[in-house]
PDB file of C-alpha atoms in Angstrom:
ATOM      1  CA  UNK A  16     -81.618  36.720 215.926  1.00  0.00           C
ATOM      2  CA  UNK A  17     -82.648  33.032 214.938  1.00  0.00           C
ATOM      3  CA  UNK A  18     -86.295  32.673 214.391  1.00  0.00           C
ATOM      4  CA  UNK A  19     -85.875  29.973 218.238  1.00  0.00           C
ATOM      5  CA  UNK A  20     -84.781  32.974 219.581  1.00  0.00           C
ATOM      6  CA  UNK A  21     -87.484  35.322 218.302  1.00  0.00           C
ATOM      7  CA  UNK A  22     -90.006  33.263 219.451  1.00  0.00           C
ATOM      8  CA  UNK A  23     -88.329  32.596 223.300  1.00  0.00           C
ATOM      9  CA  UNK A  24     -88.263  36.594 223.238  1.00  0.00           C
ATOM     10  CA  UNK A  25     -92.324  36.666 222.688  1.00  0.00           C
ATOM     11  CA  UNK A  26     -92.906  33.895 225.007  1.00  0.00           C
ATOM     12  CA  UNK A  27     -90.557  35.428 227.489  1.00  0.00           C
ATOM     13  CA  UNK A  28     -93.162  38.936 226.712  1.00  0.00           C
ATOM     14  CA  UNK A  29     -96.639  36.980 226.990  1.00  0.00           C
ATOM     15  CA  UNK A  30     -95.680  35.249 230.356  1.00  0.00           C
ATOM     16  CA  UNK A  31     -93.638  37.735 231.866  1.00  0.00           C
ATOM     17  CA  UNK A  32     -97.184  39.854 231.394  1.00  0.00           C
ATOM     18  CA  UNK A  33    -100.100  37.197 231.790  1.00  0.00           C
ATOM     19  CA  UNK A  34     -98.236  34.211 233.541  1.00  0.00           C
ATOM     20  CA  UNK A  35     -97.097  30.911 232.451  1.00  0.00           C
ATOM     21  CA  UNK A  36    -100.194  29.261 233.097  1.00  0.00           C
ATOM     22  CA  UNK A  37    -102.458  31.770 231.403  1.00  0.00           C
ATOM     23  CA  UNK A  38    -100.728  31.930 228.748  1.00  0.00           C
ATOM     24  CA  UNK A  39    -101.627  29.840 225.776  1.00  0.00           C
ATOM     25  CA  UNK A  40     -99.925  28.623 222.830  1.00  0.00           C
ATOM     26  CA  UNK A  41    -102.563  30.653 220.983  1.00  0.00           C
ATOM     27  CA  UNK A  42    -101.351  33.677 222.259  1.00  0.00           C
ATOM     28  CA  UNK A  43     -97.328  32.850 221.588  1.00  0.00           C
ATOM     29  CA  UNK A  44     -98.777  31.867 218.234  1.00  0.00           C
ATOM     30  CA  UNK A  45    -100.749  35.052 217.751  1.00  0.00           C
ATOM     31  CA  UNK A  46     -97.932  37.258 219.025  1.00  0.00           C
ATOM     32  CA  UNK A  47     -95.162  36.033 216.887  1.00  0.00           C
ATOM     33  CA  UNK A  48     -97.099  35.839 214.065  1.00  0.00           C
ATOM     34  CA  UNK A  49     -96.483  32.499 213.659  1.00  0.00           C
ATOM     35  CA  UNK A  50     -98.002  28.756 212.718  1.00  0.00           C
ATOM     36  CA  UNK A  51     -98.724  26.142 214.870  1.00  0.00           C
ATOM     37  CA  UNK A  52     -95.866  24.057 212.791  1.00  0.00           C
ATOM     38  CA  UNK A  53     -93.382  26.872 213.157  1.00  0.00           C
ATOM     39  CA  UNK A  54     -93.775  26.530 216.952  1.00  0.00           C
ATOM     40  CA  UNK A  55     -93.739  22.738 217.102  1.00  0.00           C
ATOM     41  CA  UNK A  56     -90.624  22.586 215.146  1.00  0.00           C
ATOM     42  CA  UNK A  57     -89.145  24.325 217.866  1.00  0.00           C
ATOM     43  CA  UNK A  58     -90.584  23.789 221.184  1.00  0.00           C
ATOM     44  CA  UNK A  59     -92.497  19.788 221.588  1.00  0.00           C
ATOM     45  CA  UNK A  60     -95.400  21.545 224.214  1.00  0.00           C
ATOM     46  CA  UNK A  61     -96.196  24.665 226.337  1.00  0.00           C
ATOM     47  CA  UNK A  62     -93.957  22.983 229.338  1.00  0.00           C
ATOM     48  CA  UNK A  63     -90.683  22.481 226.931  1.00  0.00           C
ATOM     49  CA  UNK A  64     -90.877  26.439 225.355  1.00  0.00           C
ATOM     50  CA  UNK A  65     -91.915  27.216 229.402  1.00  0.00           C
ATOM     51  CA  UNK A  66     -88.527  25.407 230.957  1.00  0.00           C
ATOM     52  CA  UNK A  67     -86.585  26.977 227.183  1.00  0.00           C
ATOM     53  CA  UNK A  68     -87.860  30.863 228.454  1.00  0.00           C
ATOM     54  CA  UNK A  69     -86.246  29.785 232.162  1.00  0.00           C
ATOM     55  CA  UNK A  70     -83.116  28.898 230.985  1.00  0.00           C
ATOM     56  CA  UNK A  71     -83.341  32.036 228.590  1.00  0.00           C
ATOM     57  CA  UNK A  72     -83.971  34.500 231.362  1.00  0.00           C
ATOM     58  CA  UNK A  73     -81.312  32.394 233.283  1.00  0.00           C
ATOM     59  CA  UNK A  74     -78.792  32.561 230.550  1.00  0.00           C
ATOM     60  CA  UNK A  75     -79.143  36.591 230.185  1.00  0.00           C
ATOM     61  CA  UNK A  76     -79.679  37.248 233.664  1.00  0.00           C
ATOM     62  CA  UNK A  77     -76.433  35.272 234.290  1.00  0.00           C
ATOM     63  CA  UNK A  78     -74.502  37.249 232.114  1.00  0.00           C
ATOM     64  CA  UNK A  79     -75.969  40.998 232.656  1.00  0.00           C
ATOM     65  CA  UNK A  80     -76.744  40.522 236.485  1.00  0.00           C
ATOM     66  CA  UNK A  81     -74.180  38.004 238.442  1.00  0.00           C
ATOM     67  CA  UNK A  82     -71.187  38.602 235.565  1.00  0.00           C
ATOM     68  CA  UNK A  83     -71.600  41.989 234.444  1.00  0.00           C
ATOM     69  CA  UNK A  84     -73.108  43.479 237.780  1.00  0.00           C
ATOM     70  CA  UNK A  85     -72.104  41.403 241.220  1.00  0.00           C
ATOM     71  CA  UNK A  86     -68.877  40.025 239.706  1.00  0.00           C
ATOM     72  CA  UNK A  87     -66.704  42.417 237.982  1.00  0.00           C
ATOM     73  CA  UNK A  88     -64.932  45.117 240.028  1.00  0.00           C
ATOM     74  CA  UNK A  89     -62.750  43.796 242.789  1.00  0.00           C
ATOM     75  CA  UNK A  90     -64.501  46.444 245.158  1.00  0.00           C
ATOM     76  CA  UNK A  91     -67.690  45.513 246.814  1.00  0.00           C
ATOM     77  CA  UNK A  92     -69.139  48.275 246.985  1.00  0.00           C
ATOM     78  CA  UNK A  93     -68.852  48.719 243.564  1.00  0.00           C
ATOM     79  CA  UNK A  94     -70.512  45.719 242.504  1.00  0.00           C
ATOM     80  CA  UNK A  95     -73.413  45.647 245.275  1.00  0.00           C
ATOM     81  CA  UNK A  96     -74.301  49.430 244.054  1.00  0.00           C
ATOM     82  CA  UNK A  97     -74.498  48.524 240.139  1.00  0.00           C
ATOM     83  CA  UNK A  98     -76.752  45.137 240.984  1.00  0.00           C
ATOM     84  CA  UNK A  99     -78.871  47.410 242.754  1.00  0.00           C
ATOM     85  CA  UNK A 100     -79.146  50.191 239.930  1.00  0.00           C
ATOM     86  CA  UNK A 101     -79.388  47.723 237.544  1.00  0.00           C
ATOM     87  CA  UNK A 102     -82.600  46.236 239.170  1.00  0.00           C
ATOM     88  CA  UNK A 103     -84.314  49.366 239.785  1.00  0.00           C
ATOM     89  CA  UNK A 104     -83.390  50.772 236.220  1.00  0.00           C
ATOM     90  CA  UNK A 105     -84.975  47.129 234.619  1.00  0.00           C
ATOM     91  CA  UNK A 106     -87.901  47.967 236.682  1.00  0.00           C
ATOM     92  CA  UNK A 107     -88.301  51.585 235.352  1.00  0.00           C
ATOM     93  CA  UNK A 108     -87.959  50.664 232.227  1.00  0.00           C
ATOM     94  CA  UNK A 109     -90.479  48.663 231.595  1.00  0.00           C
ATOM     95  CA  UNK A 110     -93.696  49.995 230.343  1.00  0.00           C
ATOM     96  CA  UNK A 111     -95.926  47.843 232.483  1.00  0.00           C
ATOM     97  CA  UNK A 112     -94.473  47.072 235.903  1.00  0.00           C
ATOM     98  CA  UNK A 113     -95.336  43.367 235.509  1.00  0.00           C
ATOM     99  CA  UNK A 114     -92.871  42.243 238.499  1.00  0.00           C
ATOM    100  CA  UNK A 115     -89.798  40.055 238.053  1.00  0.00           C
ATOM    101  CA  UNK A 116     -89.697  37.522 235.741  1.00  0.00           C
ATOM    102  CA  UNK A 117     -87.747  35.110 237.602  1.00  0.00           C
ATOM    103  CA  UNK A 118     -90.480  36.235 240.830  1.00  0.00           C
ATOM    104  CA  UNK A 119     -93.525  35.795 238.922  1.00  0.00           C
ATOM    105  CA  UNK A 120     -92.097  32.317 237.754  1.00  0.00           C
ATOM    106  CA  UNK A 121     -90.953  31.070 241.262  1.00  0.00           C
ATOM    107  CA  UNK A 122     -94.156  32.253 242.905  1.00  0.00           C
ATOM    108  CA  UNK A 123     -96.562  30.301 239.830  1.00  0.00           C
ATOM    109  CA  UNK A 124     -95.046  27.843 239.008  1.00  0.00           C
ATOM    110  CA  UNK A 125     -92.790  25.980 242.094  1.00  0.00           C
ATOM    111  CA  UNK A 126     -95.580  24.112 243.689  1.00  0.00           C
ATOM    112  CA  UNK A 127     -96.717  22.919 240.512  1.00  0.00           C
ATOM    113  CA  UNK A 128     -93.403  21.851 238.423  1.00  0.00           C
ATOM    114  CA  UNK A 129     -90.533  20.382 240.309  1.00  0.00           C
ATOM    115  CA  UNK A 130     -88.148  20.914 236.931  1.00  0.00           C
ATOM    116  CA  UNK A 131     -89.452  25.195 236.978  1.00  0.00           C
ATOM    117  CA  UNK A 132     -88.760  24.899 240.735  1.00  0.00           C
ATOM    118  CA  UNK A 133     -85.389  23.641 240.310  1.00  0.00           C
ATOM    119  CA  UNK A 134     -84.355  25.920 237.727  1.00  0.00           C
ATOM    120  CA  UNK A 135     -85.482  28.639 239.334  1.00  0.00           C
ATOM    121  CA  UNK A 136     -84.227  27.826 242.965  1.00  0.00           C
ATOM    122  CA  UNK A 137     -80.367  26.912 241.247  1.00  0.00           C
ATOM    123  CA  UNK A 138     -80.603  30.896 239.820  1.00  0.00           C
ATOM    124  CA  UNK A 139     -81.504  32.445 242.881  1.00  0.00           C
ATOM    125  CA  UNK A 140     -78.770  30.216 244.488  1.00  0.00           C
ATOM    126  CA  UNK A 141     -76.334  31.669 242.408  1.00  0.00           C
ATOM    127  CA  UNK A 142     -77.695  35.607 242.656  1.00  0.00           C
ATOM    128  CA  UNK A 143     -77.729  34.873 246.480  1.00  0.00           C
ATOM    129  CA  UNK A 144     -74.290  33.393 246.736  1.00  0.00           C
ATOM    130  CA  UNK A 145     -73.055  36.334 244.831  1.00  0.00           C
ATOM    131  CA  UNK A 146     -74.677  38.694 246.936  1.00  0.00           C
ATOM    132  CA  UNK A 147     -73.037  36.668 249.733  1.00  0.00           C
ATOM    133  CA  UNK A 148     -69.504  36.907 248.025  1.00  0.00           C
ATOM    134  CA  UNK A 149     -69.527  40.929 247.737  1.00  0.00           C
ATOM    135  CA  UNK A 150     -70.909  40.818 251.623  1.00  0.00           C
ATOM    136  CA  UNK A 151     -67.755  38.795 252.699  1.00  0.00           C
ATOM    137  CA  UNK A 152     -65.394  41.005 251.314  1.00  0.00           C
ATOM    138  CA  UNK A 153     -67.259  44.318 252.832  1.00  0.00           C
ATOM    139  CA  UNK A 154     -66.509  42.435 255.827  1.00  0.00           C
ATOM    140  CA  UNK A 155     -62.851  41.496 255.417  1.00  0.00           C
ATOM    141  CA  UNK A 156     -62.243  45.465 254.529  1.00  0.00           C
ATOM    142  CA  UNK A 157     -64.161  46.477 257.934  1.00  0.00           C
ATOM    143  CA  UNK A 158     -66.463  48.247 255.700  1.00  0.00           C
ATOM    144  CA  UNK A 159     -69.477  46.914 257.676  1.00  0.00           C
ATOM    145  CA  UNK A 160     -69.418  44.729 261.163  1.00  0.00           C
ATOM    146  CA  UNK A 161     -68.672  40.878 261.006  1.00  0.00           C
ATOM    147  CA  UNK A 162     -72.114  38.828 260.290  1.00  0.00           C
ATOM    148  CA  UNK A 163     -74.038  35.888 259.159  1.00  0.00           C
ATOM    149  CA  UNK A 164     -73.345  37.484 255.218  1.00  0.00           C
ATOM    150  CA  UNK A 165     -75.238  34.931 254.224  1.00  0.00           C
ATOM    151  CA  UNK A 166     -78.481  35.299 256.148  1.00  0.00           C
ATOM    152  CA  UNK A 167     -78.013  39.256 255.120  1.00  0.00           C
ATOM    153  CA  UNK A 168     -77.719  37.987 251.629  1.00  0.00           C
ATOM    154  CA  UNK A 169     -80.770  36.540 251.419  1.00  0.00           C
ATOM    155  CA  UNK A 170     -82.630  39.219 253.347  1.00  0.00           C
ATOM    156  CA  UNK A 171     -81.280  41.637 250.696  1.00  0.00           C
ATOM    157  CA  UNK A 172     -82.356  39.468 247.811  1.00  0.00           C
ATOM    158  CA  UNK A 173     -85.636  39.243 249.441  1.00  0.00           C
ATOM    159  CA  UNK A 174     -86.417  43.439 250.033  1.00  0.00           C
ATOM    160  CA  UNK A 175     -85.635  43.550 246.507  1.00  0.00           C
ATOM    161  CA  UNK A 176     -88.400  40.683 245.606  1.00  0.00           C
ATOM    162  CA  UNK A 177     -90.178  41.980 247.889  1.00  0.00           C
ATOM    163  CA  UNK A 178     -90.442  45.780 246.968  1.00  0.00           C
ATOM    164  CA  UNK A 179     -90.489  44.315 243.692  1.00  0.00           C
ATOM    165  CA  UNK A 180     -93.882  42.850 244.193  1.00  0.00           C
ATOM    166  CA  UNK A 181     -94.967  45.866 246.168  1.00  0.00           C
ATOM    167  CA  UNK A 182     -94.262  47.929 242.766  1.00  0.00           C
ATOM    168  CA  UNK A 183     -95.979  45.577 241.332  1.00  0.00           C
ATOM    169  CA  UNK A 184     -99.403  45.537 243.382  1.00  0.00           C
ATOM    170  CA  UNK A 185     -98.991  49.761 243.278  1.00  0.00           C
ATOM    171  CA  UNK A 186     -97.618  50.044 239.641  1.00  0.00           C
ATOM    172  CA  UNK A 187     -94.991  52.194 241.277  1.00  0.00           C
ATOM    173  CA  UNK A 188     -91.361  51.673 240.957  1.00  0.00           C
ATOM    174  CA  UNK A 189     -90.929  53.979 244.283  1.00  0.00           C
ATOM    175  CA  UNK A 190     -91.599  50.907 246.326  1.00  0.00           C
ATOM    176  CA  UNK A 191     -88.355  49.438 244.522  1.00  0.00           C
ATOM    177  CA  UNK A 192     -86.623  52.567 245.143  1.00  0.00           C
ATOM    178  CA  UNK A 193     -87.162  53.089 248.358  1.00  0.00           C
ATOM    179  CA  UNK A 194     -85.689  49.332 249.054  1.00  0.00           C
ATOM    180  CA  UNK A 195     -83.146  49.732 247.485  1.00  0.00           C
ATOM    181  CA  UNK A 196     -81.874  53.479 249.170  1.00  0.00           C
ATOM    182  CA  UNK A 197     -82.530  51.443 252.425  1.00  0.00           C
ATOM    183  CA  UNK A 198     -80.132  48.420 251.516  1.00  0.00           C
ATOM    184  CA  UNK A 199     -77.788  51.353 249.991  1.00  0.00           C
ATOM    185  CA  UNK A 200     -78.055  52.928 253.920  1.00  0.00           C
ATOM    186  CA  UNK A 201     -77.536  49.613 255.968  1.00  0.00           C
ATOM    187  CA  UNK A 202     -74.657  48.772 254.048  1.00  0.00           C
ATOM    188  CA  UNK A 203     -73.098  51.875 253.765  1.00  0.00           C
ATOM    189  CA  UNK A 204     -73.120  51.467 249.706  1.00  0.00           C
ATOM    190  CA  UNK A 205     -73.049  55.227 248.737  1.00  0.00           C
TER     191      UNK A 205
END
């Protein structure tokens, strides 16, 4: 790993757990045991190695979510069930349930930033549209009822951000589970 990417991995830590906006430079600084030059030579302010651990998250979450989740099997089903047990198994995973990275982003920082906004709103375009995709074909194979998929796929993406701040609040991934059983149910996933 390439001492960048060491450094987006500890900023992607300290903000995921204390925010972008209370996080300092002193504390990326502190945590990856670096200088103040080190960073600099890197990252020009807080807001450039802010927008560099967006299009980090976006980058992986591309890949391991929408690619390697919504995207690969040619059944539906398939797909819908392994985004869904891939989010609640992220979730359990974590020591602290801090909430979703891309969540806690979207809620701090979109009225602030226009740029965070817009990076964040293209990603959860994309996870939506997928989400849609799968949803269209459940309802060319008469697996579920003809129906606005794309309303339904932004309801589902929105239980999930939802329970996900639930957990969250409760520092319970049950909330999460829960969710997701019910989206499992409605669409007839398991």
């Amino acid at each position: 790993m390439s001492k960048n990417q060491e450094i987006l991995t500890v900023a992607r830590n300290v903000i995921h757990s204390k925010g972008y906006n209370a996080t300092s430079i002193s504390d990326i600084l502190n945590a990856a045991d670096i200088g103040k030059g080190q960073f600099y030579y890197y990252f020009s302010s807080k807001r450039d190695m802010g927008l560099a651990v967006i299009d980090d998250i976006v980058e992986e979450w591309t890949e391991q979510l929408l690619k390697n989740r919504l995207q690969t099997s040619e059944n539906p089903q398939e797909n819908l069930n392994a985004m869904l047990d891939w989010s609640l198994k992220y979730h359990e995973d974590m020591a602290s349930k801090a909430g979703c990275p891309v969540g806690n982003l979207a809620l701090e920082m979109s009225e602030h930033d226009e740029v965070f906004r817009e990076k964040i709103e293209a990603f959860i375009d994309k996870w939506i549209q997928s989400i849609k995709e799968n949803l269209d074909a459940l309802s060319e194979q008469e697996h579920i009822k003809s129906f606005d998929t794309e309303k339904q796929a932004q309801s589902i993406f929105s239980t999930i951000e939802g329970a996900i701040m639930l957990m969250k609040v409760k520092q319970d991934t049950q909330y999460l589970k829960n969710a997701i059983d019910t989206i499992k149910w409605q669409y007839q996933l398991t």
